[in-house]
């Protein structure tokens, strides 16, 4: 597509200004202005050209307004536009974070009530809305756990146990919080091996960090046994709740023996995920841990006035102010419009959708950890196709030719040639079938005409990119004629 930079014809304009009704100014002093603004290369385009340029650009990229996004461990669901409007409401969006409490009662009430709702959803009694992402929520949770151990004279506890299927942020945040990561093995079913956990939990255990359902999309069926082992050793249990999409209204971390968990509002609770933010990773915890939450927290005083409460602040703030209010508002609107029943239905739909796709694809791809129904996601292996010279990356690229985004690939690490698929609750059967049909068709191509897959994509505006170069040497302007397109 030709860029607007290609039609810089003089005389074209997209604006019409009213006649000047004030004295004409002398203009920009000589010496400060360029000789001829035409030389700057500013585009001169009509309104129609500008609109078409941007609409065309928007359709060259893949996005959730165009089709499903089956990225596993991401929950890329479609989010109602209504919530975007609410987040932009003047009275909320323009509040200065240093306003005195009594001038921002609406915002504080929303934060307070949202905190209560998140506690109800997770089965906990304390919450902070500050963390700006899941990873920061994990970091907050580990600091919370360390503060708790310290308060009991057990500051030597510095080991965080986690399974080998853990999301990469788990070891990263634990290490950043000055802890030592201790791996726990998964068994042949893809679940944490209780015997190995028992061997590794001990006097130095600060926490056991677990994603449940785990990154294979499997619910840790013996969860109460696991959390009891850790409590028995004096450690605490942290749930990585980034993927609450499987559990809403069905099961609560607080009831499974966990002491603290974070949520990803930008996955489960109506903020689009991806593109770099803003996100929000609130942390909820048990009454025992609540005194160690970062402050301020919103409290309601005896006169019914909401206050930003500061008392002890064990490890300082995690964010300059109180959290990403726009994201909190979207979550609040989502929870209230769905209601308790609606949230449960959303999780049930997420589970049914994932199981439907798993069933449709099971004949065509390997599934090394298939022990019956999955949760909100499942992980296939492309090993059968790899044996024919078609790698999982090729399958991901070929999906683009079918007008679909790829699933998460090569994660979790314990599955070779992994394809991690999460359809989410918001896709209907037509879109699920479109995805399944494409995957099945690609599996056939891998058997019969593998070059169709290994040469993909062929229908996209740019072909196969050098991904390492795209990361290290990112170029966001249109490639010049004869450029290499990376
Ligand atoms: C997405 C995710 C995270 C990290 O969340 P960010 O907001 O990207 O930092 C952590 N754990 C799991 C299991 C996730 O899926």
Short mmCIF file of C-alpha atoms and ligand atoms in Angstrom, two decimals:
data_model
loop_
_atom_site.label_atom_id
_atom_site.label_comp_id
_atom_site.label_asym_id
_atom_site.label_seq_id
_atom_site.Cartn_x
_atom_site.Cartn_y
_atom_site.Cartn_z
CA UNK A 1 0.00 0.00 0.00
CA UNK A 2 1.22 3.44 -0.85
CA UNK A 3 1.93 5.64 2.16
CA UNK A 4 0.56 9.19 2.48
CA UNK A 5 4.19 10.15 2.22
CA UNK A 6 3.84 9.10 -1.40
CA UNK A 7 1.23 11.73 -2.25
CA UNK A 8 2.60 14.94 -0.88
CA UNK A 9 1.07 16.99 -3.66
CA UNK A 10 0.92 20.69 -3.02
CA UNK A 11 -2.49 22.23 -2.57
CA UNK A 12 -4.11 19.26 -0.89
CA UNK A 13 -5.45 19.71 2.59
CA UNK A 14 -7.70 17.98 5.04
CA UNK A 15 -8.62 20.99 7.14
CA UNK A 16 -10.66 24.12 6.46
CA UNK A 17 -10.10 26.95 8.90
CA UNK A 18 -12.51 29.88 9.32
CA UNK A 19 -11.45 33.27 8.01
CA UNK A 20 -8.94 35.04 10.25
CA UNK A 21 -10.78 37.44 12.60
CA UNK A 22 -7.78 38.67 14.61
CA UNK A 23 -4.80 40.72 13.41
CA UNK A 24 -2.33 38.64 11.47
CA UNK A 25 0.82 38.07 13.52
CA UNK A 26 4.27 38.71 12.26
CA UNK A 27 4.75 34.97 12.04
CA UNK A 28 7.70 32.96 13.16
CA UNK A 29 10.82 35.15 13.46
CA UNK A 30 13.25 34.75 10.64
CA UNK A 31 16.00 32.37 11.55
CA UNK A 32 13.67 30.17 13.52
CA UNK A 33 11.61 28.99 10.58
CA UNK A 34 12.68 26.62 7.85
CA UNK A 35 12.91 28.19 4.43
CA UNK A 36 10.23 26.10 2.88
CA UNK A 37 8.09 23.74 4.89
CA UNK A 38 7.69 21.67 1.74
CA UNK A 39 11.27 20.52 2.28
CA UNK A 40 10.40 19.02 5.63
CA UNK A 41 8.39 16.41 3.80
CA UNK A 42 5.17 16.93 5.72
CA UNK A 43 2.42 15.10 3.89
CA UNK A 44 -0.26 17.13 2.15
CA UNK A 45 -3.31 14.99 1.92
CA UNK A 46 -7.06 15.30 1.81
CA UNK A 47 -9.23 14.03 4.64
CA UNK A 48 -10.27 11.02 2.57
CA UNK A 49 -6.67 10.06 1.89
CA UNK A 50 -5.75 10.34 5.56
CA UNK A 51 -8.72 8.26 6.72
CA UNK A 52 -8.03 5.56 4.11
CA UNK A 53 -4.36 5.52 5.00
CA UNK A 54 -5.02 4.81 8.65
CA UNK A 55 -7.90 2.40 8.06
CA UNK A 56 -5.71 0.44 5.65
CA UNK A 57 -2.85 0.42 8.13
CA UNK A 58 -5.18 -0.85 10.88
CA UNK A 59 -6.25 -3.80 8.75
CA UNK A 60 -2.71 -4.83 7.84
CA UNK A 61 -2.11 -5.80 11.42
CA UNK A 62 -3.87 -8.63 13.18
CA UNK A 63 -6.00 -7.61 16.15
CA UNK A 64 -8.83 -8.95 18.25
CA UNK A 65 -11.40 -6.76 16.47
CA UNK A 66 -10.53 -8.74 13.33
CA UNK A 67 -10.37 -12.32 14.57
CA UNK A 68 -9.61 -14.59 17.49
CA UNK A 69 -6.30 -14.55 19.29
CA UNK A 70 -5.63 -18.08 20.58
CA UNK A 71 -2.47 -17.18 22.56
CA UNK A 72 -2.19 -19.50 25.55
CA UNK A 73 -1.42 -18.07 29.00
CA UNK A 74 -2.61 -14.72 27.72
CA UNK A 75 -6.43 -14.63 27.76
CA UNK A 76 -6.78 -12.43 24.69
CA UNK A 77 -10.52 -12.11 24.89
CA UNK A 78 -12.74 -9.59 23.21
CA UNK A 79 -13.51 -6.77 25.63
CA UNK A 80 -16.69 -4.69 25.47
CA UNK A 81 -16.12 -1.19 24.08
CA UNK A 82 -18.51 0.13 26.74
CA UNK A 83 -15.82 -0.34 29.37
CA UNK A 84 -13.38 1.78 27.37
CA UNK A 85 -15.92 4.60 27.40
CA UNK A 86 -16.37 4.27 31.15
CA UNK A 87 -12.62 4.40 31.73
CA UNK A 88 -12.52 7.69 29.84
CA UNK A 89 -15.25 9.38 31.87
CA UNK A 90 -14.09 12.89 32.58
CA UNK A 91 -14.76 12.79 36.32
CA UNK A 92 -12.64 9.66 36.71
CA UNK A 93 -10.01 10.00 34.00
CA UNK A 94 -9.04 13.59 34.89
CA UNK A 95 -8.68 13.22 38.65
CA UNK A 96 -5.30 14.34 39.92
CA UNK A 97 -3.72 11.68 42.11
CA UNK A 98 -2.81 14.27 44.76
CA UNK A 99 -6.42 15.48 45.21
CA UNK A 100 -7.51 15.47 48.86
CA UNK A 101 -9.53 12.38 49.75
CA UNK A 102 -12.81 14.24 50.25
CA UNK A 103 -12.71 15.56 46.66
CA UNK A 104 -12.34 12.12 45.07
CA UNK A 105 -14.83 10.04 47.03
CA UNK A 106 -16.17 8.45 43.83
CA UNK A 107 -12.78 7.12 42.76
CA UNK A 108 -11.93 5.93 46.27
CA UNK A 109 -15.30 4.21 46.62
CA UNK A 110 -14.76 2.46 43.30
CA UNK A 111 -11.30 1.26 44.44
CA UNK A 112 -12.66 0.13 47.79
CA UNK A 113 -15.56 -1.77 46.28
CA UNK A 114 -13.41 -3.28 43.53
CA UNK A 115 -11.01 -4.48 46.24
CA UNK A 116 -13.92 -6.14 48.06
CA UNK A 117 -15.10 -7.81 44.86
CA UNK A 118 -11.62 -9.13 44.08
CA UNK A 119 -11.38 -10.49 47.64
CA UNK A 120 -14.70 -12.25 47.16
CA UNK A 121 -13.53 -13.71 43.84
CA UNK A 122 -10.23 -14.97 45.29
CA UNK A 123 -11.39 -15.90 48.81
CA UNK A 124 -9.03 -13.45 50.52
CA UNK A 125 -9.47 -10.47 52.82
CA UNK A 126 -6.74 -7.94 51.97
CA UNK A 127 -5.85 -6.41 48.59
CA UNK A 128 -3.60 -3.85 46.95
CA UNK A 129 -4.50 -2.39 43.57
CA UNK A 130 -1.09 -0.82 42.99
CA UNK A 131 0.90 -3.32 40.90
CA UNK A 132 0.95 -2.38 37.23
CA UNK A 133 1.35 -5.89 35.81
CA UNK A 134 1.23 -9.55 36.69
CA UNK A 135 4.98 -9.68 37.12
CA UNK A 136 4.90 -6.70 39.48
CA UNK A 137 2.08 -8.38 41.40
CA UNK A 138 4.30 -11.44 41.86
CA UNK A 139 7.13 -9.21 43.04
CA UNK A 140 4.75 -7.54 45.49
CA UNK A 141 3.54 -10.95 46.70
CA UNK A 142 7.06 -12.20 47.35
CA UNK A 143 7.93 -8.99 49.25
CA UNK A 144 4.74 -9.45 51.26
CA UNK A 145 5.76 -13.00 52.13
CA UNK A 146 9.28 -11.91 53.05
CA UNK A 147 7.91 -9.15 55.32
CA UNK A 148 5.69 -11.71 57.03
CA UNK A 149 8.59 -14.10 57.67
CA UNK A 150 10.75 -11.22 58.87
CA UNK A 151 8.09 -10.15 61.37
CA UNK A 152 8.30 -13.64 62.87
CA UNK A 153 12.08 -13.61 63.12
CA UNK A 154 12.45 -15.93 60.13
CA UNK A 155 14.15 -13.66 57.65
CA UNK A 156 16.46 -16.50 56.62
CA UNK A 157 13.62 -18.05 54.62
CA UNK A 158 14.64 -17.16 51.08
CA UNK A 159 13.78 -20.14 48.88
CA UNK A 160 10.88 -19.99 46.44
CA UNK A 161 9.78 -23.39 45.17
CA UNK A 162 8.14 -23.60 41.75
CA UNK A 163 7.43 -26.29 39.15
CA UNK A 164 9.38 -26.64 35.92
CA UNK A 165 6.26 -25.58 33.99
CA UNK A 166 6.27 -22.12 35.66
CA UNK A 167 5.74 -18.93 33.69
CA UNK A 168 9.07 -17.13 33.17
CA UNK A 169 8.03 -14.21 35.34
CA UNK A 170 7.91 -16.50 38.42
CA UNK A 171 11.67 -17.19 38.64
CA UNK A 172 12.40 -13.66 37.45
CA UNK A 173 10.41 -11.91 40.17
CA UNK A 174 11.63 -14.26 42.90
CA UNK A 175 15.23 -13.61 41.92
CA UNK A 176 14.62 -9.86 41.80
CA UNK A 177 13.24 -10.09 45.34
CA UNK A 178 16.54 -11.63 46.46
CA UNK A 179 15.23 -15.17 46.75
CA UNK A 180 16.66 -18.42 45.47
CA UNK A 181 14.54 -20.41 43.01
CA UNK A 182 14.19 -24.12 43.72
CA UNK A 183 12.65 -26.22 40.94
CA UNK A 184 10.02 -28.85 41.71
CA UNK A 185 9.43 -31.64 39.23
CA UNK A 186 6.21 -32.32 37.36
CA UNK A 187 5.05 -35.92 37.12
CA UNK A 188 4.04 -37.82 33.98
CA UNK A 189 0.56 -36.28 34.15
CA UNK A 190 2.03 -32.77 34.00
CA UNK A 191 1.14 -32.02 37.63
CA UNK A 192 3.43 -31.10 40.53
CA UNK A 193 4.98 -34.21 42.05
CA UNK A 194 4.00 -34.08 45.78
CA UNK A 195 6.95 -36.30 46.75
CA UNK A 196 9.42 -33.93 45.17
CA UNK A 197 7.70 -30.96 46.85
CA UNK A 198 7.94 -32.75 50.19
CA UNK A 199 11.66 -33.31 49.63
CA UNK A 200 12.30 -29.68 48.78
CA UNK A 201 10.10 -27.84 51.29
CA UNK A 202 12.01 -27.10 54.49
CA UNK A 203 13.24 -24.55 57.01
CA UNK A 204 14.46 -22.19 54.27
CA UNK A 205 11.25 -22.23 52.27
CA UNK A 206 9.78 -18.75 51.93
CA UNK A 207 7.06 -19.71 49.47
CA UNK A 208 5.75 -22.17 46.97
CA UNK A 209 4.69 -20.38 43.81
CA UNK A 210 2.18 -22.14 41.63
CA UNK A 211 0.05 -21.34 38.62
CA UNK A 212 -3.27 -23.14 38.91
CA UNK A 213 -4.53 -24.22 36.43
CA UNK A 214 -0.89 -24.72 35.50
CA UNK A 215 0.63 -23.66 32.20
CA UNK A 216 -0.34 -26.99 30.63
CA UNK A 217 -3.96 -25.99 31.24
CA UNK A 218 -4.34 -28.65 33.92
CA UNK A 219 -5.87 -28.14 37.34
CA UNK A 220 -3.57 -29.34 40.12
CA UNK A 221 -6.05 -31.91 41.39
CA UNK A 222 -4.19 -32.56 44.66
CA UNK A 223 -3.81 -28.85 45.41
CA UNK A 224 -4.80 -29.10 49.08
CA UNK A 225 -2.13 -31.72 49.66
CA UNK A 226 0.49 -29.49 48.01
CA UNK A 227 -0.37 -26.36 49.99
CA UNK A 228 -0.48 -28.39 53.23
CA UNK A 229 3.03 -29.72 52.59
CA UNK A 230 4.34 -26.15 52.30
CA UNK A 231 2.46 -24.89 55.36
CA UNK A 232 3.80 -27.89 57.27
CA UNK A 233 7.32 -26.69 56.48
CA UNK A 234 6.50 -23.14 57.67
CA UNK A 235 6.34 -21.68 54.16
CA UNK A 236 3.52 -19.78 52.45
CA UNK A 237 1.68 -20.55 49.23
CA UNK A 238 1.56 -18.04 46.38
CA UNK A 239 -0.83 -18.53 43.52
CA UNK A 240 -0.02 -16.98 40.18
CA UNK A 241 -3.61 -16.04 39.35
CA UNK A 242 -2.87 -14.48 35.97
CA UNK A 243 -5.26 -17.00 34.47
CA UNK A 244 -8.37 -16.67 36.63
CA UNK A 245 -10.40 -17.11 33.48
CA UNK A 246 -10.75 -20.80 34.37
CA UNK A 247 -11.83 -20.29 37.98
CA UNK A 248 -14.18 -17.30 38.29
CA UNK A 249 -17.14 -18.23 40.46
CA UNK A 250 -16.04 -21.89 40.50
CA UNK A 251 -12.98 -22.14 42.76
CA UNK A 252 -11.09 -19.68 44.95
CA UNK A 253 -7.34 -19.68 45.68
CA UNK A 254 -8.10 -18.74 49.31
CA UNK A 255 -10.02 -22.00 49.70
CA UNK A 256 -7.21 -24.11 48.23
CA UNK A 257 -4.65 -23.28 50.90
CA UNK A 258 -3.04 -20.31 49.16
CA UNK A 259 -2.05 -17.27 51.24
CA UNK A 260 -1.64 -14.73 48.48
CA UNK A 261 -2.31 -14.38 44.78
CA UNK A 262 -2.20 -11.80 42.05
CA UNK A 263 -4.73 -11.28 39.28
CA UNK A 264 -4.13 -9.92 35.81
CA UNK A 265 -6.92 -7.41 35.22
CA UNK A 266 -5.51 -7.08 31.70
CA UNK A 267 -6.24 -10.72 30.99
CA UNK A 268 -9.35 -11.78 32.83
CA UNK A 269 -11.07 -8.49 33.64
CA UNK A 270 -11.75 -6.56 30.47
CA UNK A 271 -8.57 -4.70 29.64
CA UNK A 272 -7.06 -5.64 26.29
CA UNK A 273 -3.77 -7.42 26.75
CA UNK A 274 -0.74 -6.85 24.60
CA UNK A 275 0.83 -3.80 23.05
CA UNK A 276 2.68 -2.94 26.22
CA UNK A 277 0.04 -1.75 28.64
CA UNK A 278 -1.17 -0.21 30.79
CA UNK A 279 -1.94 -3.29 32.84
CA UNK A 280 -2.87 -4.03 36.42
CA UNK A 281 -1.90 -6.90 38.70
CA UNK A 282 -3.71 -6.49 42.05
CA UNK A 283 -2.55 -8.73 44.89
CA UNK A 284 -5.02 -10.30 47.30
CA UNK A 285 -4.00 -12.04 50.50
CA UNK A 286 -5.14 -13.64 53.74
CA UNK A 287 -5.92 -11.62 56.87
CA UNK A 288 -2.56 -12.67 58.33
CA UNK A 289 -0.65 -11.09 55.46
CA UNK A 290 -2.88 -8.03 54.98
CA UNK A 291 -0.96 -5.81 57.46
CA UNK A 292 2.10 -6.09 55.20
CA UNK A 293 0.40 -4.83 52.02
CA UNK A 294 1.97 -1.77 50.39
CA UNK A 295 0.20 1.45 51.31
CA UNK A 296 -1.85 3.51 50.92
CA UNK A 297 -4.90 1.23 50.93
CA UNK A 298 -8.44 2.60 50.74
CA UNK A 299 -10.41 2.31 53.99
CA UNK A 300 -13.85 3.55 54.95
CA UNK A 301 -13.80 5.56 58.18
CA UNK A 302 -16.49 5.57 60.89
CA UNK A 303 -18.33 8.45 59.16
CA UNK A 304 -18.51 6.49 55.90
CA UNK A 305 -15.80 8.58 54.21
CA UNK A 306 -13.24 6.77 52.06
CA UNK A 307 -9.63 7.50 53.01
CA UNK A 308 -6.24 6.61 51.63
CA UNK A 309 -4.88 4.88 54.68
CA UNK A 310 -1.20 4.86 55.59
CA UNK A 311 0.13 3.19 58.68
CA UNK A 312 3.24 1.08 58.40
CA UNK A 313 4.24 0.68 54.76
CA UNK A 314 6.62 -2.26 55.15
CA UNK A 315 8.34 -2.02 51.77
CA UNK A 316 7.22 1.22 50.21
CA UNK A 317 5.09 1.87 47.17
CA UNK A 318 5.10 -0.16 44.01
CA UNK A 319 3.74 2.62 41.83
CA UNK A 320 4.02 6.40 42.10
CA UNK A 321 0.29 6.63 42.84
CA UNK A 322 -2.61 4.30 43.46
CA UNK A 323 -2.72 2.00 40.46
CA UNK A 324 -3.83 2.28 36.85
CA UNK A 325 -7.26 3.75 37.52
CA UNK A 326 -8.50 3.30 33.94
CA UNK A 327 -7.77 -0.43 34.11
CA UNK A 328 -9.37 -0.69 37.55
CA UNK A 329 -12.50 1.03 36.20
CA UNK A 330 -12.77 -1.42 33.32
CA UNK A 331 -12.47 -4.36 35.73
CA UNK A 332 -15.07 -2.80 38.02
CA UNK A 333 -17.49 -2.26 35.13
CA UNK A 334 -16.87 -5.81 33.90
CA UNK A 335 -17.51 -7.45 37.27
CA UNK A 336 -20.65 -5.38 37.91
CA UNK A 337 -22.13 -5.93 34.44
CA UNK A 338 -21.41 -9.66 34.53
CA UNK A 339 -22.52 -10.28 38.10
CA UNK A 340 -21.55 -13.40 40.03
CA UNK A 341 -23.52 -15.70 37.73
CA UNK A 342 -22.11 -14.07 34.63
CA UNK A 343 -18.52 -14.46 35.79
CA UNK A 344 -19.09 -18.14 36.40
CA UNK A 345 -20.65 -18.48 32.95
CA UNK A 346 -17.62 -16.77 31.42
CA UNK A 347 -15.30 -19.33 33.03
CA UNK A 348 -17.54 -22.19 31.97
CA UNK A 349 -17.52 -20.91 28.40
CA UNK A 350 -13.72 -20.61 28.49
CA UNK A 351 -13.47 -24.25 29.61
CA UNK A 352 -15.96 -25.53 27.05
CA UNK A 353 -14.29 -23.63 24.22
CA UNK A 354 -10.85 -25.00 25.11
CA UNK A 355 -12.15 -28.55 25.39
CA UNK A 356 -14.01 -28.25 22.10
CA UNK A 357 -10.84 -27.20 20.28
CA UNK A 358 -8.79 -29.87 22.04
CA UNK A 359 -11.27 -32.51 20.90
CA UNK A 360 -11.31 -31.25 17.32
CA UNK A 361 -7.51 -31.18 17.06
CA UNK A 362 -6.58 -34.28 19.04
CA UNK A 363 -6.46 -36.57 16.00
CA UNK A 364 -4.08 -34.30 14.11
CA UNK A 365 -1.54 -33.20 16.72
CA UNK A 366 0.22 -34.89 19.63
CA UNK A 367 -0.93 -34.01 23.13
CA UNK A 368 1.66 -35.37 25.57
CA UNK A 369 -0.27 -34.40 28.71
CA UNK A 370 -3.79 -35.35 27.74
CA UNK A 371 -5.37 -36.61 30.96
CA UNK A 372 -8.97 -35.85 30.20
CA UNK A 373 -10.63 -32.44 30.21
CA UNK A 374 -8.41 -29.36 30.18
CA UNK A 375 -9.09 -26.04 31.83
CA UNK A 376 -9.07 -22.75 29.87
CA UNK A 377 -6.16 -23.80 27.66
CA UNK A 378 -4.28 -26.86 26.43
CA UNK A 379 -0.86 -27.58 25.01
CA UNK A 380 -0.29 -29.60 21.85
CA UNK A 381 3.04 -30.73 20.51
CA UNK A 382 4.05 -30.30 16.87
CA UNK A 383 6.49 -33.22 17.05
CA UNK A 384 4.59 -35.31 14.51
CA UNK A 385 4.85 -32.44 12.03
CA UNK A 386 8.47 -31.70 13.00
CA UNK A 387 9.34 -35.23 11.95
CA UNK A 388 8.25 -34.19 8.43
CA UNK A 389 10.42 -31.07 8.57
CA UNK A 390 7.58 -28.71 9.54
CA UNK A 391 8.40 -26.92 12.78
CA UNK A 392 5.90 -25.34 15.15
CA UNK A 393 7.13 -21.92 14.03
CA UNK A 394 6.16 -22.83 10.44
CA UNK A 395 2.66 -23.79 11.60
CA UNK A 396 2.39 -20.45 13.41
CA UNK A 397 3.41 -18.60 10.23
CA UNK A 398 1.05 -20.62 8.04
CA UNK A 399 -1.90 -19.66 10.25
CA UNK A 400 -1.31 -16.04 9.18
CA UNK A 401 -2.07 -17.10 5.59
CA UNK A 402 -5.40 -18.41 6.82
CA UNK A 403 -6.11 -15.00 8.37
CA UNK A 404 -5.59 -16.17 11.94
CA UNK A 405 -3.20 -15.32 14.72
CA UNK A 406 -0.95 -18.09 16.00
CA UNK A 407 -1.21 -19.68 19.44
CA UNK A 408 1.64 -19.28 21.94
CA UNK A 409 4.56 -21.37 20.67
CA UNK A 410 7.51 -23.06 22.40
CA UNK A 411 6.03 -22.53 25.89
CA UNK A 412 5.75 -24.22 28.36
CA UNK A 413 9.28 -25.47 28.01
CA UNK A 414 8.46 -29.00 29.13
CA UNK A 415 6.58 -29.69 25.86
CA UNK A 416 8.64 -30.05 22.66
CA UNK A 417 7.45 -27.94 19.73
CA UNK A 418 4.70 -26.62 22.00
CA UNK A 419 1.50 -25.04 20.66
CA UNK A 420 -0.37 -23.53 23.61
CA UNK A 421 -3.96 -22.71 22.74
CA UNK A 422 -6.41 -20.57 24.72
CA UNK A 423 -9.57 -19.68 22.82
CA UNK A 424 -11.18 -17.69 25.73
CA UNK A 425 -14.84 -17.36 26.61
CA UNK A 426 -15.69 -14.72 24.04
CA UNK A 427 -15.36 -16.77 20.84
CA UNK A 428 -18.40 -18.40 19.27
CA UNK A 429 -18.42 -21.78 17.59
CA UNK A 430 -18.01 -20.30 14.08
CA UNK A 431 -14.69 -18.72 14.98
CA UNK A 432 -13.53 -21.82 16.88
CA UNK A 433 -14.33 -23.91 13.81
CA UNK A 434 -12.50 -21.49 11.53
CA UNK A 435 -9.41 -21.94 13.72
CA UNK A 436 -9.78 -25.74 14.00
CA UNK A 437 -10.35 -26.08 10.23
CA UNK A 438 -7.20 -24.05 9.54
CA UNK A 439 -5.12 -26.12 11.97
CA UNK A 440 -6.38 -29.38 10.47
CA UNK A 441 -5.74 -28.14 6.97
CA UNK A 442 -2.18 -27.18 7.97
CA UNK A 443 -1.64 -30.61 9.53
CA UNK A 444 -2.66 -32.14 6.16
CA UNK A 445 -0.34 -29.78 4.29
CA UNK A 446 2.51 -30.82 6.60
CA UNK A 447 1.90 -34.42 5.48
CA UNK A 448 1.33 -33.82 1.81
CA UNK A 449 2.90 -30.53 0.74
CA UNK A 450 5.20 -29.42 3.55
CA UNK A 451 6.71 -26.56 1.52
CA UNK A 452 3.35 -24.74 1.74
CA UNK A 453 3.91 -24.54 5.48
CA UNK A 454 7.66 -24.00 5.55
CA UNK A 455 7.41 -21.17 2.97
CA UNK A 456 4.60 -19.40 4.84
CA UNK A 457 3.38 -16.74 5.13
CA UNK A 458 2.68 -15.78 1.53
CA UNK A 459 -0.52 -13.71 1.92
CA UNK A 460 0.64 -11.12 4.46
CA UNK A 461 1.86 -7.54 3.77
CA UNK A 462 5.35 -8.59 4.84
CA UNK A 463 6.61 -12.15 4.53
CA UNK A 464 8.67 -14.09 7.04
CA UNK A 465 10.53 -11.63 9.21
CA UNK A 466 13.91 -12.01 10.76
CA UNK A 467 12.53 -12.09 14.28
CA UNK A 468 15.84 -11.57 16.05
CA UNK A 469 16.52 -8.51 13.91
CA UNK A 470 12.96 -7.27 14.46
CA UNK A 471 13.54 -7.33 18.21
CA UNK A 472 17.07 -5.95 18.25
CA UNK A 473 16.77 -3.46 15.43
CA UNK A 474 13.10 -2.52 15.38
CA UNK A 475 12.04 -0.31 12.49
CA UNK A 476 8.49 0.99 12.62
CA UNK A 477 8.44 3.07 9.44
CA UNK A 478 7.49 1.70 6.08
CA UNK A 479 10.43 -0.01 4.39
CA UNK A 480 11.85 2.03 1.55
CA UNK A 481 11.86 0.61 -1.93
CA UNK A 482 14.45 -2.17 -2.05
CA UNK A 483 14.66 -2.34 1.75
CA UNK A 484 14.92 -5.70 3.45
CA UNK A 485 11.52 -5.47 5.14
CA UNK A 486 12.74 -6.37 8.61
C1 LIG B 1 0.71 -13.37 31.82
C2 LIG B 1 1.24 -14.15 32.92
C3 LIG B 1 2.10 -13.57 33.87
C4 LIG B 1 2.69 -12.19 33.74
O1 LIG B 1 1.81 -11.13 33.63
P1 LIG B 1 2.33 -9.72 33.05
O2 LIG B 1 1.20 -8.78 33.27
O3 LIG B 1 2.63 -9.95 31.61
O4 LIG B 1 3.55 -9.33 33.82
C5 LIG B 1 2.49 -14.36 34.93
N1 LIG B 1 2.10 -15.62 35.06
C6 LIG B 1 1.27 -16.21 34.15
C7 LIG B 1 0.87 -17.65 34.36
C8 LIG B 1 0.82 -15.51 33.06
O5 LIG B 1 0.02 -16.09 32.16
#
